[in-house]
PDB file of C-alpha atoms and ligand atoms in Angstrom:
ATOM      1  CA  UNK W 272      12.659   6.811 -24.304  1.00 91.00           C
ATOM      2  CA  UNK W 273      14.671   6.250 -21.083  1.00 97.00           C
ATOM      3  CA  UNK W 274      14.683   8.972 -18.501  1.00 98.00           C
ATOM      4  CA  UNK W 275      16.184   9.528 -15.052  1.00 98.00           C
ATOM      5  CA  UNK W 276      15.074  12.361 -13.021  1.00 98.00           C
ATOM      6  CA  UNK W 277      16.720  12.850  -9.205  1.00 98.00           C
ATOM      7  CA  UNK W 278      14.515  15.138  -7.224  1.00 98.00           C
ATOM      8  CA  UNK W 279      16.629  16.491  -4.989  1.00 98.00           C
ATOM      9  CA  UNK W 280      13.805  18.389  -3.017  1.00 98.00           C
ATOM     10  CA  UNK W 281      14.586  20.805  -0.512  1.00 98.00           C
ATOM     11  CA  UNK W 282      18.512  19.582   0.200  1.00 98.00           C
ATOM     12  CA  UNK W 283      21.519  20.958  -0.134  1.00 98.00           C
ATOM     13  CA  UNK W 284      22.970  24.608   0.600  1.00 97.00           C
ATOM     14  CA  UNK W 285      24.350  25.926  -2.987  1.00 96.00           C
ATOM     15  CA  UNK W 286      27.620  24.787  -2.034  1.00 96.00           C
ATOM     16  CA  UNK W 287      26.892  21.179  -1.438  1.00 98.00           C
ATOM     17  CA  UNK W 288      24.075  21.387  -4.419  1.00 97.00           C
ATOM     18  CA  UNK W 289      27.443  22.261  -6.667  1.00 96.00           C
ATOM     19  CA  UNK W 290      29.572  20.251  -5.201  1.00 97.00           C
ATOM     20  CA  UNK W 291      27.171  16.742  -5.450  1.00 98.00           C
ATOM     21  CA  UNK W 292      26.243  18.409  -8.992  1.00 97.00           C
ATOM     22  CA  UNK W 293      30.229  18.468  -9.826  1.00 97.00           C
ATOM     23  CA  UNK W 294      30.492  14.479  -9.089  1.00 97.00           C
ATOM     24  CA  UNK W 295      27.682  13.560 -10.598  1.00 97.00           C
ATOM     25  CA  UNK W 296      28.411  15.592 -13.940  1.00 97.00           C
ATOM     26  CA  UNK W 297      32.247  13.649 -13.753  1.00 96.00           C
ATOM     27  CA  UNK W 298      30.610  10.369 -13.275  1.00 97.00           C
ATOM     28  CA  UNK W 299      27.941  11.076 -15.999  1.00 97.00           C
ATOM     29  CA  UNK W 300      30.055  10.556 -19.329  1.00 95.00           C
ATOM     30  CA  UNK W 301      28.638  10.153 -22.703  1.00 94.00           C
ATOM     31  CA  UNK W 302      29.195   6.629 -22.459  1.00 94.00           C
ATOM     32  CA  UNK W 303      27.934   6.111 -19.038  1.00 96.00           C
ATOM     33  CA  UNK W 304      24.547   8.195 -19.868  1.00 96.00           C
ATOM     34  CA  UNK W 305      24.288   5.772 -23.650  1.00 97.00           C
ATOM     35  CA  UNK W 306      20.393   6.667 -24.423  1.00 96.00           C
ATOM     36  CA  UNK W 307      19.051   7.555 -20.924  1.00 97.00           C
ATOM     37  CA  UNK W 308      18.276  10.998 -20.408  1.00 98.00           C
ATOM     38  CA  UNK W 309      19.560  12.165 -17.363  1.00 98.00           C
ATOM     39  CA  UNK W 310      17.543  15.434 -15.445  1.00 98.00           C
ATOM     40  CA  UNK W 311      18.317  17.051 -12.177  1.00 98.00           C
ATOM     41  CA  UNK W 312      16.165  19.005 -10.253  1.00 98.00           C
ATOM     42  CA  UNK W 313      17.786  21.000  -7.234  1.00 98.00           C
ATOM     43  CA  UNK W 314      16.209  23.443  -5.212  1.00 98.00           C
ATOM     44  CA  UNK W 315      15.171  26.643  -6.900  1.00 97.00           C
ATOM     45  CA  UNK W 316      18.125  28.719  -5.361  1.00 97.00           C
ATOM     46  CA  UNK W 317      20.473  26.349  -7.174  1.00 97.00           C
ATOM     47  CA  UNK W 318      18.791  26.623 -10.912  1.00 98.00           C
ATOM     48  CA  UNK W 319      21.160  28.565 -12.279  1.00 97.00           C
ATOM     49  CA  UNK W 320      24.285  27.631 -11.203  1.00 97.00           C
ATOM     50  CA  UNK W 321      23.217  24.345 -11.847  1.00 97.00           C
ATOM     51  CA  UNK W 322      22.547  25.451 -15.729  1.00 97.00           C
ATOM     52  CA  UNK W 323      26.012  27.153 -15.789  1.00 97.00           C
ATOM     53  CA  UNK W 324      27.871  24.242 -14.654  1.00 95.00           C
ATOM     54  CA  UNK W 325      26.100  21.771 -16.945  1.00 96.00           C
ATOM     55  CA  UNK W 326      27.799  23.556 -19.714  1.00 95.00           C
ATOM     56  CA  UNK W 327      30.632  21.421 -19.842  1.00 91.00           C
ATOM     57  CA  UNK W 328      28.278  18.065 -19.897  1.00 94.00           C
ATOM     58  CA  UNK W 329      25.528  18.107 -22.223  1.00 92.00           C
ATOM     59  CA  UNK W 330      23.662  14.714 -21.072  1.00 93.00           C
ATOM     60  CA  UNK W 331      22.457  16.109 -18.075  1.00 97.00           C
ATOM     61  CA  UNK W 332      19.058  18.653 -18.157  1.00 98.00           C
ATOM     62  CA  UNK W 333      18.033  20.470 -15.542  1.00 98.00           C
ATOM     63  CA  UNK W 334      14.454  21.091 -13.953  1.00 98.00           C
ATOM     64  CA  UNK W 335      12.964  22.996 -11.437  1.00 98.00           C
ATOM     65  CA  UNK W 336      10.681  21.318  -8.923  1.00 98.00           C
ATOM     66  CA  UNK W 337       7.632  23.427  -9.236  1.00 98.00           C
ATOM     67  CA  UNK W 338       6.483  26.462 -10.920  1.00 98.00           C
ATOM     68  CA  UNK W 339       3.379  29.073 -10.601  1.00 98.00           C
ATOM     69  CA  UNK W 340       1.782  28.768 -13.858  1.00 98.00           C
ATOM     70  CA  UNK W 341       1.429  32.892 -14.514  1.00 97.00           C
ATOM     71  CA  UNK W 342       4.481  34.681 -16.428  1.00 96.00           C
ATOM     72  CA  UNK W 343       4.378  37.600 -14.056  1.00 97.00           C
ATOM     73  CA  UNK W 344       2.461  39.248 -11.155  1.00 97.00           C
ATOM     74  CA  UNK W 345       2.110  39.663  -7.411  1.00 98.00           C
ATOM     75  CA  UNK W 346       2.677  36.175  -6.156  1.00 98.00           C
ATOM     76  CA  UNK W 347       5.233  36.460  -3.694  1.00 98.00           C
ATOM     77  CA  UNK W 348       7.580  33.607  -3.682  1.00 96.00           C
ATOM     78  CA  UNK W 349       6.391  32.315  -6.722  1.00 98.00           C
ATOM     79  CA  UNK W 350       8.502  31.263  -9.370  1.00 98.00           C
ATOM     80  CA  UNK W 351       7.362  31.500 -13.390  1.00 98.00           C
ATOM     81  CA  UNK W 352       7.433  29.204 -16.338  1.00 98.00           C
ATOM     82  CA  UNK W 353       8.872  32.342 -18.006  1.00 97.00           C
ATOM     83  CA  UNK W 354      11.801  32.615 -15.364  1.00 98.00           C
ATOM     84  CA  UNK W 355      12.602  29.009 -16.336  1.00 98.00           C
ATOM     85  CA  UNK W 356      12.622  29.157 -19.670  1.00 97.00           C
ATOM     86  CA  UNK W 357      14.966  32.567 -19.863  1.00 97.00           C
ATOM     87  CA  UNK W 358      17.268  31.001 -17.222  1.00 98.00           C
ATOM     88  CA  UNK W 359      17.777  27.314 -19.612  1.00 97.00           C
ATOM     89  CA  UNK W 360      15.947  25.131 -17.072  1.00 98.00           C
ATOM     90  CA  UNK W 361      14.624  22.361 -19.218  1.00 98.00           C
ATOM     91  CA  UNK W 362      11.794  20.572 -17.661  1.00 98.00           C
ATOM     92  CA  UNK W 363       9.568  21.125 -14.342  1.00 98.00           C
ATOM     93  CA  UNK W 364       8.246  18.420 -12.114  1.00 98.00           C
ATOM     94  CA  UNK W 365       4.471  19.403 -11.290  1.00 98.00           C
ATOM     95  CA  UNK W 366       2.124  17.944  -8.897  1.00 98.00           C
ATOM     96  CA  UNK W 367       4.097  16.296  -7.110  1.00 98.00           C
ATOM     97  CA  UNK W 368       2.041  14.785  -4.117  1.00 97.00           C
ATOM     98  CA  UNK W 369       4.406  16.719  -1.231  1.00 97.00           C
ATOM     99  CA  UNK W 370       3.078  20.208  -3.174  1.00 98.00           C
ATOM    100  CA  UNK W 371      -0.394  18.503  -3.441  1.00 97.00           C
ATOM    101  CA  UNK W 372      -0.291  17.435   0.105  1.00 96.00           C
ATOM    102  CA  UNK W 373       1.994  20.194   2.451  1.00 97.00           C
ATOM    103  CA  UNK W 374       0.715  23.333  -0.105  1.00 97.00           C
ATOM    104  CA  UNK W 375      -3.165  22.083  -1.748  1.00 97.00           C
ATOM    105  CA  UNK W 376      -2.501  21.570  -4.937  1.00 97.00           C
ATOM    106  CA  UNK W 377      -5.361  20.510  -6.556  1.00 97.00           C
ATOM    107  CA  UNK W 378      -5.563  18.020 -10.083  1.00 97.00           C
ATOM    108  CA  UNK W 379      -7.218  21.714 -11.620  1.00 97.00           C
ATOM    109  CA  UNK W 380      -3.911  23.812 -11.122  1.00 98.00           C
ATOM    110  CA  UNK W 381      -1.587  20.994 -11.412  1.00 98.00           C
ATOM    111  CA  UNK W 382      -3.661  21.153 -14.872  1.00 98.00           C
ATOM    112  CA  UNK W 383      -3.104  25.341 -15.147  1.00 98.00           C
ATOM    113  CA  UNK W 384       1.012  24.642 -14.043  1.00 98.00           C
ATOM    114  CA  UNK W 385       1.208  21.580 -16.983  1.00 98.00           C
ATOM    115  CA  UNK W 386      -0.524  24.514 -19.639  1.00 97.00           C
ATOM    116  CA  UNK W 387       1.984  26.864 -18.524  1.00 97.00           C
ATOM    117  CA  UNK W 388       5.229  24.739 -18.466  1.00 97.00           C
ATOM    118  CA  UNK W 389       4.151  23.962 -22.387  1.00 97.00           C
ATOM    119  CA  UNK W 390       3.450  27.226 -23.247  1.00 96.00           C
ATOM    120  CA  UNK W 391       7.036  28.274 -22.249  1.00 97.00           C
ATOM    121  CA  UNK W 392       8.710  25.102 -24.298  1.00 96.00           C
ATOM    122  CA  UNK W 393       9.373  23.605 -20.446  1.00 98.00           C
ATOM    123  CA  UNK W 394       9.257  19.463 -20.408  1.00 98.00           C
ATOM    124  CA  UNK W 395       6.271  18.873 -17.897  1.00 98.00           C
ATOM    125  CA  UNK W 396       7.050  15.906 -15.429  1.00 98.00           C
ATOM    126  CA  UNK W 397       3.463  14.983 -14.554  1.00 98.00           C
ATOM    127  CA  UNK W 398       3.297  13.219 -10.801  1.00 98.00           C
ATOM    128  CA  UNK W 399       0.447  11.143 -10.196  1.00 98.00           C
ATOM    129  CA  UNK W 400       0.021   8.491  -7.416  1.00 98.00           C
ATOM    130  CA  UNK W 401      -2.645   6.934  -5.539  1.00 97.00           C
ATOM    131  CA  UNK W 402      -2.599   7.135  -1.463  1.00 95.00           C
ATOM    132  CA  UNK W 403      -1.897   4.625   0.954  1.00 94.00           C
ATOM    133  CA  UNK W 404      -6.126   3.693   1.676  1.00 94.00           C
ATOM    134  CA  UNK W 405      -7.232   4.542  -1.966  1.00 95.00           C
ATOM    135  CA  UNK W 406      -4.862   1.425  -2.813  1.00 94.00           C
ATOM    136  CA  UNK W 407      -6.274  -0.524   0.423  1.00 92.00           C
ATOM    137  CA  UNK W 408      -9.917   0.475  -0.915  1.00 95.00           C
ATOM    138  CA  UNK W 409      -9.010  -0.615  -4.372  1.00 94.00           C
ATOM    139  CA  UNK W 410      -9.890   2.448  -6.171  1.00 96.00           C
ATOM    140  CA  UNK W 411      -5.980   2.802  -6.820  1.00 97.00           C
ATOM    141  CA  UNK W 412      -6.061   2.694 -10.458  1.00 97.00           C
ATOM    142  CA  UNK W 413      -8.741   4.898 -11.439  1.00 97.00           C
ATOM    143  CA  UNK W 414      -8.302   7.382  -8.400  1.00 97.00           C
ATOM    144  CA  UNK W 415      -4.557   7.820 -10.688  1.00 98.00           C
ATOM    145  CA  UNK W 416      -6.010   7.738 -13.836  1.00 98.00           C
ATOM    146  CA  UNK W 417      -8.082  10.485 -12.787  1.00 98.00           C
ATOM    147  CA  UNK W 418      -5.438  13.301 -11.587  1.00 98.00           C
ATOM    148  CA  UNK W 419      -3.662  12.197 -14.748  1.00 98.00           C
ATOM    149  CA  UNK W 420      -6.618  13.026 -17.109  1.00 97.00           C
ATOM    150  CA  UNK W 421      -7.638  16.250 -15.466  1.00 98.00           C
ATOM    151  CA  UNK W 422      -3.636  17.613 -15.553  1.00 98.00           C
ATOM    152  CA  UNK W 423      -3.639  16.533 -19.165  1.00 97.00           C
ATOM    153  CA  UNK W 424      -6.905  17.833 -20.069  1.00 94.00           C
ATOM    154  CA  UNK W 425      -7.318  20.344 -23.152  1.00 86.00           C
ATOM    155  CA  UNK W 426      -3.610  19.429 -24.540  1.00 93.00           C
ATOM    156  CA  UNK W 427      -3.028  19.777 -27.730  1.00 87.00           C
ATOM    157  CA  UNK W 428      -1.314  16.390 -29.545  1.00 84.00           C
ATOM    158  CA  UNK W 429       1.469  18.687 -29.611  1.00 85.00           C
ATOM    159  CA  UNK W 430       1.792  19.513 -26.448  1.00 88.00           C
ATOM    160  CA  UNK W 431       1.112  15.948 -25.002  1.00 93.00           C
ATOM    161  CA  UNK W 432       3.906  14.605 -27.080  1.00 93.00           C
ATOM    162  CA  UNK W 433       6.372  16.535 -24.975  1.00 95.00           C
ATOM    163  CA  UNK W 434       4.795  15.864 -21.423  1.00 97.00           C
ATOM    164  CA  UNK W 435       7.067  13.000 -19.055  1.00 98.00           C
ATOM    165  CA  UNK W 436       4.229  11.534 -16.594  1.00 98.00           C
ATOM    166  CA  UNK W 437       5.623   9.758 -12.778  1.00 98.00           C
ATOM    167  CA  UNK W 438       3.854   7.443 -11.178  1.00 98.00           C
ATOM    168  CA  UNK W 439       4.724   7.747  -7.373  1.00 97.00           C
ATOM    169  CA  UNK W 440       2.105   5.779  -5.144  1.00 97.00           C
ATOM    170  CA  UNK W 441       2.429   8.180  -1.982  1.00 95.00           C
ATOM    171  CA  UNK W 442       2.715   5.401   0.069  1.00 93.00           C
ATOM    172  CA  UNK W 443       6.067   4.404  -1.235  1.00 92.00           C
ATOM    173  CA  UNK W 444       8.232   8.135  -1.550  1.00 90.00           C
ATOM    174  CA  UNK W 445      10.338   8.275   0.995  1.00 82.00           C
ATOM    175  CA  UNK W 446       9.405   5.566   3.248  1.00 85.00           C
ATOM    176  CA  UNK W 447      11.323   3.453   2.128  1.00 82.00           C
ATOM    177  CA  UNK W 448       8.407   0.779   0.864  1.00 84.00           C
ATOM    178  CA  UNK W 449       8.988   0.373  -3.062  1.00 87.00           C
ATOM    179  CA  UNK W 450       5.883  -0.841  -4.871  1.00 90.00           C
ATOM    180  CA  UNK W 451       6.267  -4.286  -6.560  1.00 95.00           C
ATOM    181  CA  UNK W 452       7.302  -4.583 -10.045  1.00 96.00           C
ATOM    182  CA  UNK W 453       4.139  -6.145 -10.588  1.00 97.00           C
ATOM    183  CA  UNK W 454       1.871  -3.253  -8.940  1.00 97.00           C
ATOM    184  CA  UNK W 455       4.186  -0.816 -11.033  1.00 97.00           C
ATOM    185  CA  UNK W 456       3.861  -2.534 -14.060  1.00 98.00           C
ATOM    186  CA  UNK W 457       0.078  -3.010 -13.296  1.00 98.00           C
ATOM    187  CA  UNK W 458      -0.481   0.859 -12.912  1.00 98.00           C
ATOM    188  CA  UNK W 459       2.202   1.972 -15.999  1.00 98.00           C
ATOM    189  CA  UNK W 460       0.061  -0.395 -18.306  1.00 98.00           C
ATOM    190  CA  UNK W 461      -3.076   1.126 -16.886  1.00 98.00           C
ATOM    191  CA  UNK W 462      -2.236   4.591 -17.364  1.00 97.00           C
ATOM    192  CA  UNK W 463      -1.127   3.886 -20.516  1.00 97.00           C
ATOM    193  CA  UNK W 464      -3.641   1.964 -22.169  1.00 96.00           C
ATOM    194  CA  UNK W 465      -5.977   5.282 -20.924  1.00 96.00           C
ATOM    195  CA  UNK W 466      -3.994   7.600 -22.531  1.00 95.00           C
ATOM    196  CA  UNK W 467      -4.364   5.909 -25.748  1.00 94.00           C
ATOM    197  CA  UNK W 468      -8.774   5.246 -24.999  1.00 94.00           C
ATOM    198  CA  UNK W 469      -8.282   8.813 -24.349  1.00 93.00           C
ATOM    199  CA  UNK W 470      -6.195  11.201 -26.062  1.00 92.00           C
ATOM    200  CA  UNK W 471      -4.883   8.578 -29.158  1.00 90.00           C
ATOM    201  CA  UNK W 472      -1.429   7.896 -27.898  1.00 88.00           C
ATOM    202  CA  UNK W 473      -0.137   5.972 -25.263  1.00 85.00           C
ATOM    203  CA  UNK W 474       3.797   7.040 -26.649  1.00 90.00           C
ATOM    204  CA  UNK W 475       4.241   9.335 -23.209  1.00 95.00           C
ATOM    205  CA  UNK W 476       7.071   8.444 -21.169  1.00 98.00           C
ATOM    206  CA  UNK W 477       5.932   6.714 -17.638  1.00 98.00           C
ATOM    207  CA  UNK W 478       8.737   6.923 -15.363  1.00 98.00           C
ATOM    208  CA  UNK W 479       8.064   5.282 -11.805  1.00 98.00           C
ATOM    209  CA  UNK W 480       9.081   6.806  -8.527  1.00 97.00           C
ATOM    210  CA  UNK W 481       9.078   5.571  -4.777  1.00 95.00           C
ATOM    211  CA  UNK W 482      11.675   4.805  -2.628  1.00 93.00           C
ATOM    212  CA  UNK W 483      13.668   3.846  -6.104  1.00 96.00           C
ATOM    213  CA  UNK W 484      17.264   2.702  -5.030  1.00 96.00           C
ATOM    214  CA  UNK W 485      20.126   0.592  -6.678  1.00 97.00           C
ATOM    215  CA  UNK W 486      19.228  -2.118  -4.736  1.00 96.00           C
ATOM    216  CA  UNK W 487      15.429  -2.181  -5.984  1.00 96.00           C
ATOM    217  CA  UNK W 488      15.632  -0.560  -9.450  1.00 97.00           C
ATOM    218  CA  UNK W 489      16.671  -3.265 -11.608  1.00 97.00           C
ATOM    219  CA  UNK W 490      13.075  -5.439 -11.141  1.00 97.00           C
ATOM    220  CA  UNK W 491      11.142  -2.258 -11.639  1.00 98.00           C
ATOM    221  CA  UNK W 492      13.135  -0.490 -14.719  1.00 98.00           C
ATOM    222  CA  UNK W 493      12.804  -4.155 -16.656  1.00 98.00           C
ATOM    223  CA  UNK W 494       9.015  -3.596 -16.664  1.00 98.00           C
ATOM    224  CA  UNK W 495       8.002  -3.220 -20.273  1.00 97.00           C
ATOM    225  CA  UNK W 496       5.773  -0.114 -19.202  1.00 98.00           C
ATOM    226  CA  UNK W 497       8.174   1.253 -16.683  1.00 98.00           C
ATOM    227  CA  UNK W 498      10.434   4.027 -19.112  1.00 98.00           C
ATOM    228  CA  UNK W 499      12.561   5.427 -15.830  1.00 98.00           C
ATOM    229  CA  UNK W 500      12.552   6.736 -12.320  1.00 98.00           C
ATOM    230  CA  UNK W 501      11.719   9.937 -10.602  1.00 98.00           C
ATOM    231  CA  UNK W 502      14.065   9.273  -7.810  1.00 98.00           C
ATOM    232  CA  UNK W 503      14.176  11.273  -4.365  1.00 97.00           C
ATOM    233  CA  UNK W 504      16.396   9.743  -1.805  1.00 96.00           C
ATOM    234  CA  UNK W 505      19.140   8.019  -3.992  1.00 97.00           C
ATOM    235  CA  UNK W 506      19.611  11.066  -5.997  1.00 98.00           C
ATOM    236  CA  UNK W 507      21.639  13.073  -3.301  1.00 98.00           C
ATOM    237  CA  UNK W 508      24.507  10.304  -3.895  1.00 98.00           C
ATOM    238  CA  UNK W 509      26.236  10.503  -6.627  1.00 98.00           C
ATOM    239  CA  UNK W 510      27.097   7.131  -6.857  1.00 98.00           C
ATOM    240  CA  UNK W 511      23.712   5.929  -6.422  1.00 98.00           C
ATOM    241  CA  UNK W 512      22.605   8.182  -8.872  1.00 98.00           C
ATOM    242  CA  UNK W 513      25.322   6.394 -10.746  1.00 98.00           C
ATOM    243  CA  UNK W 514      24.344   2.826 -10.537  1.00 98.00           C
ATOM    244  CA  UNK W 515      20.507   3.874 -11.315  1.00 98.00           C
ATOM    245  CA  UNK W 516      21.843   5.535 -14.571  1.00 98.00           C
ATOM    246  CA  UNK W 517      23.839   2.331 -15.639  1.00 98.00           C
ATOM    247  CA  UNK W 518      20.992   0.269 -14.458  1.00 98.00           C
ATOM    248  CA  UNK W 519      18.119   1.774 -16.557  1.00 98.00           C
ATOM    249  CA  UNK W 520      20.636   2.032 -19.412  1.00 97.00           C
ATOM    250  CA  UNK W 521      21.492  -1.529 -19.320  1.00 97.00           C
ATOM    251  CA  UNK W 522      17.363  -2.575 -18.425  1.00 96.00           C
TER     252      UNK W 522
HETATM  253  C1  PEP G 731      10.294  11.677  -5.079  1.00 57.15           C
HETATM  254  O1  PEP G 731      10.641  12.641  -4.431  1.00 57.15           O
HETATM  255  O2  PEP G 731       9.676  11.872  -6.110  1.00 57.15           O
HETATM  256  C2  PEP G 731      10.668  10.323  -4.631  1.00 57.15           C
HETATM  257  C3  PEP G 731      10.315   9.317  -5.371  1.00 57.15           C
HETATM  258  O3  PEP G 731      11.344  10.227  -3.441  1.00 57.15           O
HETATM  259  P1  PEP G 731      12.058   8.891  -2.867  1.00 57.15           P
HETATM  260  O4  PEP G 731      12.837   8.273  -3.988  1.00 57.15           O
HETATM  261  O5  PEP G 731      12.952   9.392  -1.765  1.00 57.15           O
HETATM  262  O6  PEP G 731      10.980   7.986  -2.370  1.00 57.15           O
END
């Protein structure tokens, strides 16, 4: 399965989340889109406008960028799988390394959020990535393997079937450094051949993200074990966003 996934992060006011939302849903045609999935995750503020105007184009899901992984409760500022769910948000992106690194996420709730998400028929986009000195050090693949194993842990087959897993080395989101399509390749078929050792299946979609641009992306999405992007940066143009669609369909 093919997936594309812009993280838009914390950008865009509502209007210019709508507006960039608007271009990218005219660009995005049924033929354009073929067999990739296409997701979008704006900010949180934007979720359900975004849902509302991806009425008229069905090849585009939406996700939310994080989630608390409680339906209810006093946790100001918290949003829950359960709020997704009733507002059509399709999919969350959890653990990503800016929530593990600017708000402490550790691999154990990163674990709770991936239980919740499931629980409320969300698609999980599991972000794992090694850091700049863990790859230096050479621990890079098993440092990754391990955040992936303890955010899968306790999944039922079920519920792993439907989980999306990124592999974004830290070192390479938004600095503009793209890893190799050898060292993504390397770490897709790594993670992948664990999953299978570990849990029976190695079927999960491993989408790579890290400074992923049109420019870069047609190397990396040929990689047998490379099944998409989580991009950042490149997803705030529409026709960027474009091109990367077209490229991983093509790929
Ligand atoms: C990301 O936010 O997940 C990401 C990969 O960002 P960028 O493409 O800007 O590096």
């Amino acid at each position: 399965m093919k997936i594309l996934v812009g993280n838009w992060k914390m950008n865009t006011t509502p209007e210019e989340g709508i507006s960039l939302l608007e271009k990218i849903s005219n660009l995005l045609t049924n033929e354009v889109v073929g067999d990739v999935r296409v997701v979008v995750a704006p900010p949180s503020l934007h979720l359900i406008p975004s849902v509302e105007k991806l009425w008229e184009n069905p090849e585009i899901a939406v996700a939310a960028q994080n989630c608390h992984h409680k339906d209810s409760g006093a946790f100001t500022g918290e949003i829950s799988p359960e709020m997704l769910l009733n507002s059509e948000v399709d999919a969350v992106i959890l653990g990503h390394s800016e929530r593990r690194e600017y708000f402490k996420e550790t691999d154990d709730l990163v674990a709770l959020k991936v239980k919740a998400a499931l629980k409320h028929h969300l698609i999980p986009i599991v972000c794992v990535g090694e850091k700049l000195e863990q790859r230096k050090s050479g621990t890079f693949l098993n440092d990754t393997w391990t955040q992936l194993k303890i955010a899968l842990s306790d999944l039922s087959p079920e519920g792993l079937a439907d989980v999306v897993v990124a592999y974004e080395p830290v070192w390479a989101i938004g600095t503009g450094e793209v890893a190799s399509p050898d060292q993504a390749q390397e770490m897709h078929a790594f993670l992948r051949g664990k999953l299978k050792e570990t849990f029976g299946t190695g079927e999960l979609p491993i989408l790579y993200g890290g400074s992923c641009k049109p420019s870069n992306a047609d190397d990396i999405f040929a990689q047998p074990d490379v099944d998409g992007g989580l991009i950042g940066g490149a997803s705030l143009n529409a026709d960027d966003f474009l091109l990367l669609v077209e490229k991983l369909r093509k790929s």
